[in-house]
Short mmCIF file of C-alpha atoms and ligand atoms in Angstrom, two decimals:
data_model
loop_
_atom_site.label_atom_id
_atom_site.label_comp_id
_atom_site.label_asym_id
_atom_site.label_seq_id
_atom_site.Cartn_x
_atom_site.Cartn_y
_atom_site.Cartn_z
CA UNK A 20 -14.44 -2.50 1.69
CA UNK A 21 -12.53 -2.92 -1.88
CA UNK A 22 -9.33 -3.42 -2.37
CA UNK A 23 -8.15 -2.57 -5.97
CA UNK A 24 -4.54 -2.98 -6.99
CA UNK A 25 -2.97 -0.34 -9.31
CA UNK A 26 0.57 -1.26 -9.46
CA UNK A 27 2.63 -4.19 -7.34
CA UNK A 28 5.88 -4.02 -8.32
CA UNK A 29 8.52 -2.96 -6.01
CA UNK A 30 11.82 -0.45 -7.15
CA UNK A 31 10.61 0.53 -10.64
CA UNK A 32 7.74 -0.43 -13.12
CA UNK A 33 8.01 -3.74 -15.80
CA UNK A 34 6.23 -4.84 -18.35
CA UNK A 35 3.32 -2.24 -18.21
CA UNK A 36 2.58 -2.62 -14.80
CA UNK A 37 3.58 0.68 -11.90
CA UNK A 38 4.45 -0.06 -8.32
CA UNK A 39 3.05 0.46 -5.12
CA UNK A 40 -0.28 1.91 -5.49
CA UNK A 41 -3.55 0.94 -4.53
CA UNK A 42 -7.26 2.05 -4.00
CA UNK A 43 -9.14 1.10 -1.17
CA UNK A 44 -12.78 1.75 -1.49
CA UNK A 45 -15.49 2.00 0.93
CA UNK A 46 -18.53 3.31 0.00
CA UNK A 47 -18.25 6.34 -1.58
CA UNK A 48 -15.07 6.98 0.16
CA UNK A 49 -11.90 6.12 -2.09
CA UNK A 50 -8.76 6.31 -0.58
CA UNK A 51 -5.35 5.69 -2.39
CA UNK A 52 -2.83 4.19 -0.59
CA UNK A 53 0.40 4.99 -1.82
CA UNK A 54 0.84 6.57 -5.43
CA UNK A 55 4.03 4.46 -6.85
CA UNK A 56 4.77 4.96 -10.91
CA UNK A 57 1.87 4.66 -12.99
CA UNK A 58 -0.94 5.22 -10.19
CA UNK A 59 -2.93 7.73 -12.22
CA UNK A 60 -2.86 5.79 -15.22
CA UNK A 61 -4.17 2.47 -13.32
CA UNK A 62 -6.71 4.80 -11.59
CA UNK A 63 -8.26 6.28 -14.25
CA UNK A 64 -9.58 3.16 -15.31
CA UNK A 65 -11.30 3.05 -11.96
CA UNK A 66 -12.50 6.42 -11.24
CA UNK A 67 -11.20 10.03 -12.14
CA UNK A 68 -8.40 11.21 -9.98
CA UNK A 69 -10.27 14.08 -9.06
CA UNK A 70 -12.60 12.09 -7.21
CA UNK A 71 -10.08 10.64 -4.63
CA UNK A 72 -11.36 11.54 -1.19
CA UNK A 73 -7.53 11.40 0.35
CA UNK A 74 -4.42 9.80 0.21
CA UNK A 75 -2.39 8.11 2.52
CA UNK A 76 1.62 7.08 2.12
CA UNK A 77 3.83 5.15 4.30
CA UNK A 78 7.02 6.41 3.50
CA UNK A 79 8.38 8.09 0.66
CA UNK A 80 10.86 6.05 -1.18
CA UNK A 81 10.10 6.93 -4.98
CA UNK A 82 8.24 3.72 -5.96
CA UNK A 83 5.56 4.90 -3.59
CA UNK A 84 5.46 8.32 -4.60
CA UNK A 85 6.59 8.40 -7.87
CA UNK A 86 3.44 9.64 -9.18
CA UNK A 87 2.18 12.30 -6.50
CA UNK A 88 3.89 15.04 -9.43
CA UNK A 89 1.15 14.90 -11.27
CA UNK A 90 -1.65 13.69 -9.22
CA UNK A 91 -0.90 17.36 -7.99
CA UNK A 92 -1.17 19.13 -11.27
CA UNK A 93 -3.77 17.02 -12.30
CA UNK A 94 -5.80 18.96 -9.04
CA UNK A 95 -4.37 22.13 -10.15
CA UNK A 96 -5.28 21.85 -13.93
CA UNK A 97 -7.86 19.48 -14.81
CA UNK A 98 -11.22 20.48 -15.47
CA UNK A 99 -13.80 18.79 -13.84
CA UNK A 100 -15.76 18.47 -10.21
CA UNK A 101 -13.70 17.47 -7.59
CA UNK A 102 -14.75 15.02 -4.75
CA UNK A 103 -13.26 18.03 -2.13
CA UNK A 104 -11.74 21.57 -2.51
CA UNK A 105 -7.98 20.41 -2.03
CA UNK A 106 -7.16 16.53 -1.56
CA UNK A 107 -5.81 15.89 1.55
CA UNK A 108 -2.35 13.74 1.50
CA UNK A 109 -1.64 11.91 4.62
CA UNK A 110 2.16 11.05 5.37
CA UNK A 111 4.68 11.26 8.44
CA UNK A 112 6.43 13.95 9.45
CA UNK A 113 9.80 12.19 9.92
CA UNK A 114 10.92 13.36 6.81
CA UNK A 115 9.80 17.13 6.60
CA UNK A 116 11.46 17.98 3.31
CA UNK A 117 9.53 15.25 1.63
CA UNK A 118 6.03 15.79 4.12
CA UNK A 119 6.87 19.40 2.56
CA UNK A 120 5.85 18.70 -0.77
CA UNK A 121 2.77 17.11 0.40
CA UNK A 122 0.85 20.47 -0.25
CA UNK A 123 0.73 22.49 -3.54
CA UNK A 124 -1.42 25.11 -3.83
CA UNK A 125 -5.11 24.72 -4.99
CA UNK A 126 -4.18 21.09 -5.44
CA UNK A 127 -3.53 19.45 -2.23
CA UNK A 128 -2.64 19.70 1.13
CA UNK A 129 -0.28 17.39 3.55
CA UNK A 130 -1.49 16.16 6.86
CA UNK A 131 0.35 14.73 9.27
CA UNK A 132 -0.27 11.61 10.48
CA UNK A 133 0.87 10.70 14.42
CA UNK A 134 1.61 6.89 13.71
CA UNK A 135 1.31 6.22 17.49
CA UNK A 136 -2.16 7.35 17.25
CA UNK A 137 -5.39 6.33 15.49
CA UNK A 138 -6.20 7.86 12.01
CA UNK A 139 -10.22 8.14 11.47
CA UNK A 140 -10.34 9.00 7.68
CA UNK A 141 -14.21 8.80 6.54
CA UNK A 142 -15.56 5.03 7.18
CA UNK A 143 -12.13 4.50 7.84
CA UNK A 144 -10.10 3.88 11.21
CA UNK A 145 -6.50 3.37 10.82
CA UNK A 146 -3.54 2.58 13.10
CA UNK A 147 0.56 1.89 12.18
CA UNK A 148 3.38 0.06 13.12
CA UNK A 149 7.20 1.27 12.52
CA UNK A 150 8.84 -1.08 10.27
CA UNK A 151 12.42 -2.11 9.58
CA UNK A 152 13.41 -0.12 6.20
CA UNK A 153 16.20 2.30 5.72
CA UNK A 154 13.89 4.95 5.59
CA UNK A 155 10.92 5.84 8.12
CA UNK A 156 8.04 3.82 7.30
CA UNK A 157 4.25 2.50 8.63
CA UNK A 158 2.32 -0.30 8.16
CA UNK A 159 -0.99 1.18 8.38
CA UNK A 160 -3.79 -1.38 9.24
CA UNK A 161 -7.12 -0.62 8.29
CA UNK A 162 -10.31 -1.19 9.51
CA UNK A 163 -13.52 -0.35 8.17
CA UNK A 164 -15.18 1.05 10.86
CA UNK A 165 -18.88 -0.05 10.22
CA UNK A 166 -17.73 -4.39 9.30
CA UNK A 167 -14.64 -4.03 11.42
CA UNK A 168 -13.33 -5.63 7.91
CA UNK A 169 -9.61 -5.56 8.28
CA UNK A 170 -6.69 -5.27 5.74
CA UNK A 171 -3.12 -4.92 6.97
CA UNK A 172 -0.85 -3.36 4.71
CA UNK A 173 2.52 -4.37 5.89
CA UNK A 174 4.68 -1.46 3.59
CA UNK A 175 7.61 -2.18 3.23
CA UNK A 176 9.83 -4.04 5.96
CA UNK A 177 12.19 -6.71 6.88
CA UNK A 178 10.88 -8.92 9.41
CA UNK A 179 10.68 -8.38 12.75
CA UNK A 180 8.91 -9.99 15.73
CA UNK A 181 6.12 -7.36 16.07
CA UNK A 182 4.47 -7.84 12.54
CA UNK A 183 3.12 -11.09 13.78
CA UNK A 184 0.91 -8.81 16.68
CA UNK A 185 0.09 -6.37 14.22
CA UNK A 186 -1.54 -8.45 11.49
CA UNK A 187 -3.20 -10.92 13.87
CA UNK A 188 -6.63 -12.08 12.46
CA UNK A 189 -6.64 -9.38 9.65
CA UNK A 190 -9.06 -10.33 6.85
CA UNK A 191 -6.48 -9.24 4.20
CA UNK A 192 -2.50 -9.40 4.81
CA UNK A 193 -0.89 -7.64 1.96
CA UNK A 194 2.24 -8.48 2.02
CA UNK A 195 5.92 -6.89 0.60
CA UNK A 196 6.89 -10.12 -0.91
CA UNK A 197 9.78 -8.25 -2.61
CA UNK A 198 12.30 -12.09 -2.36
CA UNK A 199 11.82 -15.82 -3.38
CA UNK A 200 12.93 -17.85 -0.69
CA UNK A 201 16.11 -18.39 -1.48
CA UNK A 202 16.89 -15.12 -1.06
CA UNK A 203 20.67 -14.35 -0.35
CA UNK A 204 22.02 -11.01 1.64
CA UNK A 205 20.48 -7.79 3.03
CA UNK A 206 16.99 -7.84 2.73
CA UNK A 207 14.91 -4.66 3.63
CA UNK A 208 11.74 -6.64 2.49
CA UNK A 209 10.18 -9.75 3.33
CA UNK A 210 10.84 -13.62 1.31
CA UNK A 211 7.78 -15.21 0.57
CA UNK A 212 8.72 -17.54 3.11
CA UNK A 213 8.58 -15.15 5.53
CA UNK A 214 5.26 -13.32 4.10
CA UNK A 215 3.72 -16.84 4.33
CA UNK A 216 5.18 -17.36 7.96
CA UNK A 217 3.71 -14.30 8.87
CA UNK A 218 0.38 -15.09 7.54
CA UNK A 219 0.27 -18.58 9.71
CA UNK A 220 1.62 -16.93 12.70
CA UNK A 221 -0.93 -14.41 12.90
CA UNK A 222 -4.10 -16.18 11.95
CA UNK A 223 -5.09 -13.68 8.79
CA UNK A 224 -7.68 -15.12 6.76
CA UNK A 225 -6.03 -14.29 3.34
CA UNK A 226 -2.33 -13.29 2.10
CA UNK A 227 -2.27 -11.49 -0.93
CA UNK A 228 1.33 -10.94 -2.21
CA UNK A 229 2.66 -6.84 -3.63
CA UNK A 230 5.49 -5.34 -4.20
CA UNK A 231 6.82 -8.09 -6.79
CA UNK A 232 10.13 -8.87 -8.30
CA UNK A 233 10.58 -8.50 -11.74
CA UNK A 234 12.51 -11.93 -12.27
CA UNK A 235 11.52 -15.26 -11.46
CA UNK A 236 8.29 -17.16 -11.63
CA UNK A 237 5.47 -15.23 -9.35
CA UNK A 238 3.97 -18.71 -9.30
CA UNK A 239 6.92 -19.99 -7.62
CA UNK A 240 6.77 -16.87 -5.27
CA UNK A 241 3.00 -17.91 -4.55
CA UNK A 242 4.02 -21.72 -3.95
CA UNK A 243 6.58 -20.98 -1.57
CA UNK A 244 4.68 -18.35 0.34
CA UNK A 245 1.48 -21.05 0.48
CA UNK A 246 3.93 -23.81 1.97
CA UNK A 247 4.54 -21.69 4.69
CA UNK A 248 1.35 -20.41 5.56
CA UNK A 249 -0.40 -23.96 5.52
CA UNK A 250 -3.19 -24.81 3.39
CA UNK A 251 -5.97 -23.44 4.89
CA UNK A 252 -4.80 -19.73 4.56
CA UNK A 253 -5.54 -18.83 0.57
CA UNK A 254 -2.39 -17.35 -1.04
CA UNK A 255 -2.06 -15.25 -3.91
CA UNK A 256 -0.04 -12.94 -5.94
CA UNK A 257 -1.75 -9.55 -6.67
CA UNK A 258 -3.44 -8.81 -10.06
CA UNK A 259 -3.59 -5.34 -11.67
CA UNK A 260 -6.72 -3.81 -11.76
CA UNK A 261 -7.97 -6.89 -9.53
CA UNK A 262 -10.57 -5.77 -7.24
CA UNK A 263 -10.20 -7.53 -3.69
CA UNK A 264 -13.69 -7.60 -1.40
CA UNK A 265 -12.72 -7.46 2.24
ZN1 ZN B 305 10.67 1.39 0.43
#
């Protein structure tokens, strides 16, 4: 399995880099998991949009969706073969305005996703975990089924005592790492204190650290996220375009 990062920033884009959006390969499979600002633009250097097998979001706050617009015209218009007749997007149905305008026609169609319940998408078996954000959201973990490779994705959340269950021995923890340390006040994302805490407490094998501010020194993000974690868990902060082996 391949994990290639699109965009990492969380809220809104900066300096020529999108947010939230990623593309997890496996095989030919190619799922992209969530489709923040500038997704299609990151993809295409990757593979043609049309040739997305499905997507999958975990909650639709704009800088996860931002781009789904024209992902959808791009299957209505776009000339081309396509990888399947209409591209299936996966979301929750706790928002049914927004799960709405999953489907366009001969571009795409929304499927629900039961986050209490396993999600088998190709060579891919997923399951979720609520998280704490002022809007309904998942933290899908994936496993690919035929490695039982495992990334968990944690969306976006504050902590909260059952992340440390959910991402327990996970290959990959990708972590919202939206705060330094220091941060001060309401927090509907994790510090990298707390990303790094995480990490240790559940016995991942590898923290990689999304959803970026804009300010600050990411190395200083990375340093305080790898204090917490301990050294033996490697510690990074995402690269665009990077591609991740899981
Ligand atoms: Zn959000």
């Amino acid at each position: 399995m391949q994990l290639t990062v699109l965009g990492c920033y969380g809220g809104y884009p900066h300096n020529g880099i999108g947010t939230s959006s990623y593309l997890i390969t496996s095989g030919d499979y190619h799922l992209l998991l969530d489709c923040g600002s500038g997704a299609l633009l990151a993809l295409e250097k990757q593979l043609s949009p049309l040739q997305l097998s499905a997507v999958l979001l975990t909650h639709y706050h704009h800088d996860h969706t931002a781009d789904l617009g024209v992902l959808q015209y791009e299957w209505q218009l776009a000339p081309g073969a396509k990888a399947e007749p209409l591209l299936p997007i996966y979301g929750h149905t706790a928002d049914p305005l927004n799960f709405g305008s999953l489907t366009w026609p001969d571009s795409t169609v929304g499927r629900a996703y039961n986050p209490a319940a396993p999600l088998t998408l190709g060579p891919l078996t997923i399951t979720f975990i609520p998280t704490h954000h002022p809007v309904p959201a998942y933290a899908p973990r994936i496993t690919e089924t035929a490695t039982g490779k495992t990334l968990a994705f944690t969306a976006d959340t504050a902590v909260f005592d059952g992340l440390t269950d959910w991402a327990q021995d996970a290959d990959v923890l990708l972590a919202d790492t939206n705060f330094y340390a220091d941060h001060q006040g309401p927090a509907w994302h994790l510090t990298s204190t707390q990303a790094g805490t995480l990490a240790q407490q559940a016995g991942v094998h590898r923290l990689l650290l999304t959803h970026l501010p804009q300010t600050g020194d990411l190395q200083q993000l990375a340093t305080e996220a790898q204090t917490a974690a301990g050294a033996t868990i490697p510690v990074e902060v995402v690269q665009p375009q990077f591609i991740y082996k899981i």
